[in-house]
Coordinates of C-alpha atoms in Angstrom, one line a residue:
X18 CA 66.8 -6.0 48.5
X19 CA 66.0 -7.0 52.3
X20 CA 62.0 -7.7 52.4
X21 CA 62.0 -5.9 55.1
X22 CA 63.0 -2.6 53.6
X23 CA 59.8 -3.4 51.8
X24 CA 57.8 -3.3 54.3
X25 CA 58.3 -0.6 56.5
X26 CA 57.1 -0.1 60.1
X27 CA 55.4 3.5 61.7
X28 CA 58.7 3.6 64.2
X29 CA 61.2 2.8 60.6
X30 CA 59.3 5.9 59.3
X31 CA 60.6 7.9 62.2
X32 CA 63.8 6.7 61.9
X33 CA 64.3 7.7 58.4
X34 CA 63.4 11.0 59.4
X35 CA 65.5 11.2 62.7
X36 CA 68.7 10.3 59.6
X37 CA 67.7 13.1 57.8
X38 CA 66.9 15.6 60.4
X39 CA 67.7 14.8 63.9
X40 CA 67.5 18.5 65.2
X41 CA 64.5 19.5 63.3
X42 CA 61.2 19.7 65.7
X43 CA 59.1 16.3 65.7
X44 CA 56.4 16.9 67.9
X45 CA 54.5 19.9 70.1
X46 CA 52.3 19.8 72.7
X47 CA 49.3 21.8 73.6
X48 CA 49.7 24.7 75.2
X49 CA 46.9 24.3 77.6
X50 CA 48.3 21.0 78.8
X51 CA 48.9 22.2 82.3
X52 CA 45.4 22.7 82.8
X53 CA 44.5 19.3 81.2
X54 CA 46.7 16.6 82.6
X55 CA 48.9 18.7 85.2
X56 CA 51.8 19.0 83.2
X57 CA 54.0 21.5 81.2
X58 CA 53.8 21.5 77.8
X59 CA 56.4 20.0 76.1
X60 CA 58.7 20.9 72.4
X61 CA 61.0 17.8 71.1
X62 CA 63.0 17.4 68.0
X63 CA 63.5 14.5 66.7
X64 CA 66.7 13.7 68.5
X65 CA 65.0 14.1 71.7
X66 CA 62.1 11.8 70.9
X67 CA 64.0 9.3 69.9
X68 CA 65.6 9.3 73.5
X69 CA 62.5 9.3 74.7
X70 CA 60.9 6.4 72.3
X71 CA 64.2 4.3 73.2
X72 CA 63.8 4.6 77.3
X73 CA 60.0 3.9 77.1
X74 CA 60.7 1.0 74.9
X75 CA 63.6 -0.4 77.4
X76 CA 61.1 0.0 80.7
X77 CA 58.3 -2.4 78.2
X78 CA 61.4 -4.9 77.7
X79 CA 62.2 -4.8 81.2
X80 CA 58.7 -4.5 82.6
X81 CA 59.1 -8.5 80.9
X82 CA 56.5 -7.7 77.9
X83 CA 57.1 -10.9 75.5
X84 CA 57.3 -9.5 71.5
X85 CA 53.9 -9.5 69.9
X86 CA 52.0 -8.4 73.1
X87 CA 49.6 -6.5 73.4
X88 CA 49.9 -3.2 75.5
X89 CA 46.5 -0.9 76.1
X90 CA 46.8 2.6 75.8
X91 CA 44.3 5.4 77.2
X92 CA 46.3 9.0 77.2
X93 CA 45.2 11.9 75.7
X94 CA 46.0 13.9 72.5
X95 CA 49.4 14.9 73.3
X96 CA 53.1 14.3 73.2
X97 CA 52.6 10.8 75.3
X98 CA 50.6 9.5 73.1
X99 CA 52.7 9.4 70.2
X100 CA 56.0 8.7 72.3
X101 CA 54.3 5.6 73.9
X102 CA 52.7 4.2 70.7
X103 CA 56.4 4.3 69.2
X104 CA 57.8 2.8 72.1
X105 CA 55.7 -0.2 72.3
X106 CA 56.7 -0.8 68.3
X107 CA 60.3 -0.4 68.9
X108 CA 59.6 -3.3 71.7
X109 CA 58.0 -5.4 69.5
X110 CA 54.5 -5.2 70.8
X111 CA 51.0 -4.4 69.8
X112 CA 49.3 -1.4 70.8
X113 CA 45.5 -1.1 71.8
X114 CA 43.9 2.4 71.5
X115 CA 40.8 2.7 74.1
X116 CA 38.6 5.8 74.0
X117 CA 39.2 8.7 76.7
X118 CA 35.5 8.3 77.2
X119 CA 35.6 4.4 78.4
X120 CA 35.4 3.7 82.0
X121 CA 35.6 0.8 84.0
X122 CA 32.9 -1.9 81.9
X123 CA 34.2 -0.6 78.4
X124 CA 37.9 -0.9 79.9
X125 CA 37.7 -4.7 81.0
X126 CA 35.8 -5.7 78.3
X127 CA 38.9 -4.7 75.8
X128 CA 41.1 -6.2 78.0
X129 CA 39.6 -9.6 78.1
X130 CA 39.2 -9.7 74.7
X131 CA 42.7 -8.5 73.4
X132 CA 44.5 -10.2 76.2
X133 CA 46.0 -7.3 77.6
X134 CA 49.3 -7.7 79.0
X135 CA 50.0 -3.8 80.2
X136 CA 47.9 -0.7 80.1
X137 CA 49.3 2.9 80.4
X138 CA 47.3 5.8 81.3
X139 CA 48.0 9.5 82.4
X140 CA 47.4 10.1 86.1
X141 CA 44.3 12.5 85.4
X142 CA 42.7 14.1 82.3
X143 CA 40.1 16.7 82.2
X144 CA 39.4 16.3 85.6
X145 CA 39.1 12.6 85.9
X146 CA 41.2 10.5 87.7
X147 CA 42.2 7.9 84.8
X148 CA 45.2 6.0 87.0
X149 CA 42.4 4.7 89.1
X150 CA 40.0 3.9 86.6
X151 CA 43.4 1.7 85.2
X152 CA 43.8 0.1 88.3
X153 CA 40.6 -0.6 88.9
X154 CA 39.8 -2.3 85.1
X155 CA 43.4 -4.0 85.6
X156 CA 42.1 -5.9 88.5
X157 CA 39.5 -7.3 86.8
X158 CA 41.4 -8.6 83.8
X159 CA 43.3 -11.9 84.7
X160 CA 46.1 -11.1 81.7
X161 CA 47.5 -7.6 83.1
X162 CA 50.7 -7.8 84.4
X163 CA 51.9 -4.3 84.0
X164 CA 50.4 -1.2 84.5
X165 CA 51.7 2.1 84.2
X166 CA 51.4 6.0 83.8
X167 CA 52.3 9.6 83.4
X168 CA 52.0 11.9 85.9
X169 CA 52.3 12.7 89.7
X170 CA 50.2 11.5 92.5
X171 CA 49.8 7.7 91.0
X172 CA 48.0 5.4 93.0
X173 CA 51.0 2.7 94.6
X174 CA 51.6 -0.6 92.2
X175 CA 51.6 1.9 89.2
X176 CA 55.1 2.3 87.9
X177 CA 55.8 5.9 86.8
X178 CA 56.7 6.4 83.0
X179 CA 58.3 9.5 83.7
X180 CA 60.7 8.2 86.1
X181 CA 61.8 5.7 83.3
X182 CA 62.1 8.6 81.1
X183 CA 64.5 10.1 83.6
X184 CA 66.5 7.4 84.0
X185 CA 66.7 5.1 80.9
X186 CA 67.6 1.5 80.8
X187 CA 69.9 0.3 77.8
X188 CA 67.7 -2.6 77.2
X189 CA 67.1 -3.4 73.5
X190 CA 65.2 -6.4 71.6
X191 CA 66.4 -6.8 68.0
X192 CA 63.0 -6.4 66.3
X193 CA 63.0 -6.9 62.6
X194 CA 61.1 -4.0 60.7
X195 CA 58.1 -6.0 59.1
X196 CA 54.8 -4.2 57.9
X197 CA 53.3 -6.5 57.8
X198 CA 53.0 -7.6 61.4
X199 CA 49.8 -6.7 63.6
X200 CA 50.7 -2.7 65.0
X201 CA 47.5 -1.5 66.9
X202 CA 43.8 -3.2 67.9
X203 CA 41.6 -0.5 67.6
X204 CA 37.7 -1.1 68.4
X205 CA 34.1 -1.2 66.8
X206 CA 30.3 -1.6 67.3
X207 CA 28.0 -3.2 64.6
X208 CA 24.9 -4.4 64.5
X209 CA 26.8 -7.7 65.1
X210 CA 28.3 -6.0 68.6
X211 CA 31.7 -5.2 70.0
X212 CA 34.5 -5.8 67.8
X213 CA 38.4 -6.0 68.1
X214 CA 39.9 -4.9 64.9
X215 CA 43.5 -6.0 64.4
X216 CA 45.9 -4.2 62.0
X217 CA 49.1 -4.1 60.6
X218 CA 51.6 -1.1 59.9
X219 CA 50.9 -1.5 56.4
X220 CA 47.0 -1.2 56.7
X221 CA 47.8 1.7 59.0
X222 CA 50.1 3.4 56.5
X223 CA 48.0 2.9 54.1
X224 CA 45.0 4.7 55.6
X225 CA 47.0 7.5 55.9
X226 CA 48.0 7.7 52.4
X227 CA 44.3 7.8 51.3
X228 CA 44.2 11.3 53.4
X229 CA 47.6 12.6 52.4
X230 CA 47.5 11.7 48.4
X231 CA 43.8 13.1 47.8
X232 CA 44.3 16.3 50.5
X233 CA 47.6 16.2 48.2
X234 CA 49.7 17.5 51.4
X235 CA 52.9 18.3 50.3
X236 CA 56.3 17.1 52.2
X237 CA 57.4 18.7 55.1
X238 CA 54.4 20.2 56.4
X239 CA 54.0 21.7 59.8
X240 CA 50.7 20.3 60.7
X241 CA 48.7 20.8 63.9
X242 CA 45.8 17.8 64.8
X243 CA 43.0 18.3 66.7
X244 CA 41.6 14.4 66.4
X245 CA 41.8 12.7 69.2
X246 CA 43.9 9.5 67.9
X247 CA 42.3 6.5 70.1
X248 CA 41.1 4.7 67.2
X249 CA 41.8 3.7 63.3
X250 CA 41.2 7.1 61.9
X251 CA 42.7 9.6 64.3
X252 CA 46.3 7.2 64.3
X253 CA 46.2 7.8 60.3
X254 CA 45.4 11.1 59.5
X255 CA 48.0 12.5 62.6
X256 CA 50.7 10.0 63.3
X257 CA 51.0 8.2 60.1
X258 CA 50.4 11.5 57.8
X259 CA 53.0 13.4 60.3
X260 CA 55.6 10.2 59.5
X261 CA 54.5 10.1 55.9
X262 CA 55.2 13.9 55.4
X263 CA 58.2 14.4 57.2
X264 CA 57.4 17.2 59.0
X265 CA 56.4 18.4 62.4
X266 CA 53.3 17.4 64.1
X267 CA 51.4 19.5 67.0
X268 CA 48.4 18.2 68.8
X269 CA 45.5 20.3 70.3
X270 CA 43.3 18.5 73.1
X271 CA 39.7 18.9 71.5
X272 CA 38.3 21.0 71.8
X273 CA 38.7 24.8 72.3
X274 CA 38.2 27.2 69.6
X275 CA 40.3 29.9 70.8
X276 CA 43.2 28.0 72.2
X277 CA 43.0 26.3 68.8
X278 CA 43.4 29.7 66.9
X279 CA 46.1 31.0 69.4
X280 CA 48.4 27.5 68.3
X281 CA 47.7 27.7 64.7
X282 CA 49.4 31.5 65.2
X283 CA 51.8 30.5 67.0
X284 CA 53.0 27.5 65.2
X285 CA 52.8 29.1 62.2
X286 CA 51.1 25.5 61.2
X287 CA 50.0 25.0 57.3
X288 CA 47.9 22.3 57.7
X289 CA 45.0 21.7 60.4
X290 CA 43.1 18.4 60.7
X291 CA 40.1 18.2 62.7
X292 CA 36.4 17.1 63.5
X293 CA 34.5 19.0 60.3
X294 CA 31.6 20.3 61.8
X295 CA 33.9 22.3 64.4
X296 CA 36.4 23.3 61.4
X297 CA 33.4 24.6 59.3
X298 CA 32.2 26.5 62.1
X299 CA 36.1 28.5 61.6
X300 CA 35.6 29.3 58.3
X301 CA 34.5 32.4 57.5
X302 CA 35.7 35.9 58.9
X303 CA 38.8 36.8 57.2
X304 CA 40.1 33.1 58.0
X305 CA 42.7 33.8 55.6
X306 CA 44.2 36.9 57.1
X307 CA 43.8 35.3 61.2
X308 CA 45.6 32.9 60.2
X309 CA 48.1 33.3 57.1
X310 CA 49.9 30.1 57.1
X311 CA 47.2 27.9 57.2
X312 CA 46.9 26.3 53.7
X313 CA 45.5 22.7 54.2
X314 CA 42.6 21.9 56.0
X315 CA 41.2 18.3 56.9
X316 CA 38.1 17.7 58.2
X317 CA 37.0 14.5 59.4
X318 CA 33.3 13.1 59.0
X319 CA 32.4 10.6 62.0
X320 CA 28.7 10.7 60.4
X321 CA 29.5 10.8 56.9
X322 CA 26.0 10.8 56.0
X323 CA 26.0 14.0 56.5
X324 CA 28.6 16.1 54.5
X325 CA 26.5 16.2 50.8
X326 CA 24.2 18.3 53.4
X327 CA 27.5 20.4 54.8
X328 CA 28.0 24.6 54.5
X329 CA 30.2 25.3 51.8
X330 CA 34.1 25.6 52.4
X331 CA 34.1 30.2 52.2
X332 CA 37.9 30.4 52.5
X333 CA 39.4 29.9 48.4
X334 CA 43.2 30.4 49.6
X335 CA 42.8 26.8 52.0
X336 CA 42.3 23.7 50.7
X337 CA 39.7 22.2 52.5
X338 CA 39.2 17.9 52.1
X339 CA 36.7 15.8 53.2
X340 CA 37.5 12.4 55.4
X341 CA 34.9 9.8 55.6
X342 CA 34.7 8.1 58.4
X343 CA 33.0 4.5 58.8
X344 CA 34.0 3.3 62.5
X345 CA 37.1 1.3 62.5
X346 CA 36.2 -0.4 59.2
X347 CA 38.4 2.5 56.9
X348 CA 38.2 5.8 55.5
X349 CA 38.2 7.7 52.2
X350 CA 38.6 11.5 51.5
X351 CA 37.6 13.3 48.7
X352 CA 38.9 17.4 48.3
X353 CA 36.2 19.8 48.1
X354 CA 35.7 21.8 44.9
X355 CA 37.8 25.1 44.1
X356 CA 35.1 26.7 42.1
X357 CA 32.2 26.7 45.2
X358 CA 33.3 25.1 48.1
X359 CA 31.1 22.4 48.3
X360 CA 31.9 18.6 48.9
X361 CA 33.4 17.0 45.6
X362 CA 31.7 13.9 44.3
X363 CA 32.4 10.1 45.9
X364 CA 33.1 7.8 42.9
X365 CA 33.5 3.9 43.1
X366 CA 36.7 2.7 42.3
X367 CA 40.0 2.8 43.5
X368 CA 41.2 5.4 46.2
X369 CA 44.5 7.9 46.5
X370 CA 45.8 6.5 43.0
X371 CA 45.3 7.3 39.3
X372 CA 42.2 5.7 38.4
X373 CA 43.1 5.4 34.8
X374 CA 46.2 3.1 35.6
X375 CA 45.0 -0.6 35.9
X376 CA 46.0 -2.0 39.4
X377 CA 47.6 0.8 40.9
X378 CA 45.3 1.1 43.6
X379 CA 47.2 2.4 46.7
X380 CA 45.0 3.3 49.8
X381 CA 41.5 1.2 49.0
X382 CA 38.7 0.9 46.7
X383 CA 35.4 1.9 47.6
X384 CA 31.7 -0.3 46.3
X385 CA 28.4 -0.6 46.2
X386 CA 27.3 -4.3 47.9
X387 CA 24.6 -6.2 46.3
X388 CA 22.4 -4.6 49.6
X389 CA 23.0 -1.0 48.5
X390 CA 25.5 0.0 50.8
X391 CA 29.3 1.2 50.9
X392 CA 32.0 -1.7 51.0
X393 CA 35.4 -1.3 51.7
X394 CA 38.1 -3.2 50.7
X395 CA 41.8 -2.4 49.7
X396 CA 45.1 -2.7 52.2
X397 CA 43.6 -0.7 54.9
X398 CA 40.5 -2.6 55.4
X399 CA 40.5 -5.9 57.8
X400 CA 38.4 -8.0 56.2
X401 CA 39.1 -11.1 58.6
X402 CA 37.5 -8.8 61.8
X403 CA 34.4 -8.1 59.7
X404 CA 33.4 -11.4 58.3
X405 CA 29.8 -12.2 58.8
X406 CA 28.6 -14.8 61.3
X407 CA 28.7 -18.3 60.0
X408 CA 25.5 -19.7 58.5
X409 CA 23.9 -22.0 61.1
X410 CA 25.4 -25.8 61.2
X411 CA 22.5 -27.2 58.8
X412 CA 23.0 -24.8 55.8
X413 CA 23.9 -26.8 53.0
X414 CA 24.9 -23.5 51.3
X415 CA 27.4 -21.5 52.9
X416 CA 27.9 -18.2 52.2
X417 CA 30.9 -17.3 49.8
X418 CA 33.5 -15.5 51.7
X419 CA 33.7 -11.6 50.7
X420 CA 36.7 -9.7 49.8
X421 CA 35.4 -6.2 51.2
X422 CA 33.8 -5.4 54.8
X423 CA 30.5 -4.1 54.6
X424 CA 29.9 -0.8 56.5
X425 CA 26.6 -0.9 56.8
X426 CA 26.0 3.0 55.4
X427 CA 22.8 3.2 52.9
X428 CA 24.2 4.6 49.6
X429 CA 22.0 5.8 46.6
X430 CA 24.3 5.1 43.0
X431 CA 24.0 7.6 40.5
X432 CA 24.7 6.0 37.3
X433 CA 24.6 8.9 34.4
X434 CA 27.5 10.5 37.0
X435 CA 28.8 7.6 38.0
X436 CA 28.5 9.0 41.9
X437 CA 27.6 7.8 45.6
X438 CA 25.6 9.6 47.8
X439 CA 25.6 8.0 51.3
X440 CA 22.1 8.2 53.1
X441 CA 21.9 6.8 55.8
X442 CA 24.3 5.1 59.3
X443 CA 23.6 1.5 60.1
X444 CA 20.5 0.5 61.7
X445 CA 20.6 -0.2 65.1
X446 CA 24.1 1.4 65.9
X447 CA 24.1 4.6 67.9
X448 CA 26.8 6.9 67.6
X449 CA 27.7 10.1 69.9
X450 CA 30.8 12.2 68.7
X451 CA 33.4 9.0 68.6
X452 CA 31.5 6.5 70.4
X453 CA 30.0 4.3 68.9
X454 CA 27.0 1.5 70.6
X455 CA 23.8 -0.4 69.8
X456 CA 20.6 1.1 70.2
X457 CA 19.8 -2.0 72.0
X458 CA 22.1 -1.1 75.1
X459 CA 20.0 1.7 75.7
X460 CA 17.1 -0.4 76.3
X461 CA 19.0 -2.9 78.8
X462 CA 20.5 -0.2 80.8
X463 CA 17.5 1.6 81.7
X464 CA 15.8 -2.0 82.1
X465 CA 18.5 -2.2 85.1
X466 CA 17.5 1.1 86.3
X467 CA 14.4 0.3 87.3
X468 CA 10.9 0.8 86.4
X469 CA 9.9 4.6 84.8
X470 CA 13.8 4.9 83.8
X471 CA 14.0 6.0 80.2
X472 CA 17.3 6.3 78.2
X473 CA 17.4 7.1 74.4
X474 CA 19.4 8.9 71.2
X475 CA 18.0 12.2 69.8
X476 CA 19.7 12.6 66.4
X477 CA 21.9 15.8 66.6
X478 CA 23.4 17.7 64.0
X479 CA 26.8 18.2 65.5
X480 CA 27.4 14.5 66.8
X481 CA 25.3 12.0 64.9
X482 CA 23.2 11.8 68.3
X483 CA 22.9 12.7 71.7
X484 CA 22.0 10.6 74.6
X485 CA 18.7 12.1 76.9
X486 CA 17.6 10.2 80.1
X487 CA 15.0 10.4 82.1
X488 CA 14.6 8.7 85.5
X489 CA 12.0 9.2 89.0
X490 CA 15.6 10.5 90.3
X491 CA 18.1 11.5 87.6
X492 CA 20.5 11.9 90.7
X493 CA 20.3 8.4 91.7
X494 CA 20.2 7.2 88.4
X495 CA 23.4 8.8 87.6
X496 CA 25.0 7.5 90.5
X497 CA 23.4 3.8 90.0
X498 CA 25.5 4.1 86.0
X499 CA 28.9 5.8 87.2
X500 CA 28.9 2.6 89.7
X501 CA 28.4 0.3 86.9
X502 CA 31.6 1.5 85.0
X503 CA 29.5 3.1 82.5
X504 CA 31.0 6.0 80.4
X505 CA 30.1 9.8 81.2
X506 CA 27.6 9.8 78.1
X507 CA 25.6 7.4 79.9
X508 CA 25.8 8.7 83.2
X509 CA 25.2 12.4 81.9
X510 CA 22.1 11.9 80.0
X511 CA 20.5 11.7 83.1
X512 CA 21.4 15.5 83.9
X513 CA 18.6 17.9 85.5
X514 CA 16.6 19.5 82.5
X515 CA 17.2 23.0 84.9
X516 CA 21.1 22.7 83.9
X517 CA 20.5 21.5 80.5
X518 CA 22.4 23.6 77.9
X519 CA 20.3 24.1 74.8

């Protein structure tokens, strides 16, 4: 047998489906996309992405990309996303997955440090302007050669995807399906700082496996995510479990709770996967009879820390799984209880494979370090982007290299139940919804807003924390961070009390 048939990539996943069922639908869009980016929603099968995938990949080859490049992406949870994430595989290159959140310093920063040879970008989302905020980082980072976008109205030296699209090149590059190789950069705060984190198609498969095997999500299933997929976690359980299961994926731009119910009707979709708190706050009535077809439910912890303390899942008839979250470092789910609804117990041990069968561990293994906190290892973890500084030049001891990454999450081991209860984040990392920073940033930016400037995390239930600011003139303070590049967390925590919302 080839090696290669061994090792499959995310776009030979789509192409063994395309085989199977070219006219069946791949991908939906949300139906408020109009109001979110400008444009009309959009319905493919997989025939018609692959057209798509093909003429996005041909515009990379001919924008002169060389294989193995790296090719920053910034779009928002739709259609685009996917197609362009495809694309760039199908050309051979690597794809990094910045945050909608990051602005101009976050922006160049990635860039540098992945040596960015492109970035792609919708021309506005939400309201802000993102083809400028592309150019503007672009010019900043010496390795860009190449930038380009969705949309209308982009600013001049942006090449248009969409025109592409219209009017496709035949340009191939024979790129040899290999799993191995590196597929997406996704990135990370420790305590350490900023961090790159490289991995292949196999990692990312495999991280999606943990979610489908233990959520136990059949083939075929018509699932709808509301995740946005700029990072490890949101790539696995949509993408990956979409190509994993066959069936037909539709994305919802977090987050509105009616529009969210209105496409779950509509769709028909059995399967949802989503932020948890928001999901939990669904459940509840008649679930069940709003929504009929819904049978699969995952909801995804960014503060894992926090689910023992979770409501109980109401709805019996869905099956309702927990997904751990620990930044970029991996994930593990674990499917909530039948009899009660309440979060089912974390064991140590291998993950999304019979735990009686010696070495069949599939999707990773989860541990206790010597510290008392959770390790990681298993095919979805990156050990190599993890590894601890090294011991300073006159230790005569150095440290033994690890085979797991450490996340840094305080655990408590139960040993008569053989069960891990997670207690606590890391220390000195800050994390708001999906973002993720050092407590010590807050200190040096309101150190450069001058004196009496005062910028902090309150813990919040909802999102791990919330950032609150307080300046002589929040006005000019806000103006002082948006100038910096800062990201609208920053800038925003500097709002009027008077227009404060709880």
């Amino acid at each position: 047998m080839n090696q290669a048939n061994t090792s499959p990539t995310l776009d030979a996943l789509f192409q063994r489906i395309l085989a199977r069922k070219p006219d069946a639908i791949a991908l939906v869009d949300p139906i408020n996309k109009q109001r979110i980016t400008g444009r009309a929603p959009m319905r493919l099968t997989y025939a018609e992405a692959d057209r798509v995938i093909s003429a996005l990949a041909a515009h990379f080859i001919d924008a002169g990309l060389p294989p193995h490049s790296v090719i920053a992406v910034q779009l928002p949870n739709t259609i685009e996303f996917v197609l362009t994430v495809l694309a760039a595989h199908r050309a051979g290159l690597v794809v990094a997955v910045f945050p909608l959140l990051w602005r101009q310093a976050e922006l160049v920063a990635a860039l540098n440090r992945t040596s960015a040879r492109a970035i792609v970008t919708m021309s506005k989302i939400d309201g802000v302007i993102h083809a400028d905020l592309a150019m503007h980082a672009a010019a900043e980072a010496f390795s860009i050669r190449h930038v380009c976008g969705f949309g209308n109205d982009l600013p001049e030296g942006m090449f248009s995807l969409d025109q592409s699209i219209a009017k496709p090149s035949q340009s191939t590059r024979g790129v040899m399906p290999d799993g191995r190789k590196a597929a997406i950069v996704s990135f990370d705060v420790t305590a350490d700082g900023f961090r790159a984190v490289p991995r292949s198609h196999l990692s990312l498969i495999a991280g999606g496996l943990a979610i489908s095997l233990e959520s136990d999500l059949p083939q075929g299933v018509n699932m709808m995510s509301a995740f946005l997929p700029s990072s490890f976690a949101g790539l696995a359980a949509s993408v990956v479990t979409w190509l994993l299961s066959g069936g037909s994926l539709a994305l919802h731009h977090p987050f509105d709770a009616e529009v969210l119910e209105q496409q779950l009707a509509e769709l028909a979709c059995d399967t949802l996967i989503a932020p948890a708190q928001l999901v939990l706050r669904l459940d509840g009535s008649d679930l069940a009879g709003r929504l009929p077809n819904l049978r699969y439910v995952l909801g995804l912890w960014r503060a894992p820390e926090q689910v023992a303390s979770s409501p109980a899942w109401k709805t019996r008839e869905i099956e309702f799984s927990d997904v751990y979250l620990f930044g970029e470092a991996g994930l593990f789910a674990v499917r909530r209880t039948a009899a009660d609804g309440n979060p089912g117990p974390v064991k140590p041990g291998r993950q999304g494979a019979p735990r009686e069968q010696p070495g069949s561990s599939i999707a990773g293994e989860i541990l206790v370090t010597p510290k008392g906190t959770l390790g990681l290892r298993g095919p979805m973890v990156v050990v190599a982007a993890y590894a601890p500084a090294p011991p300073p030049s006159d230790s005569l001891m150095p440290a033994p290299p690890r085979d797991y990454v450490d996340t840094e999450y305080a655990v408590r081991l139960d040993r008569a139940h053989d069960t891990i209860s997670i207690t606590a984040p890391p220390a000195g990392v800050m994390a708001v919804g999906g973002y993720r920073f050092l407590a010590q940033d807050l200190h040096e930016w309101s150190r450069r807003l001058g004196q009496g400037a005062l910028l902090t995390a309150l813990p919040d239930r909802l999102s791990g924390h919330r950032l609150a600011g307080r300046a002589m003139d929040n006005a000019r303070a806000r103006d002082a961070l948006a100038e910096l590049g800062l990201n609208p967390l920053m800038v925003e925590a500097f709002r009027d009390r008077a227009n404060q919302s709880g």
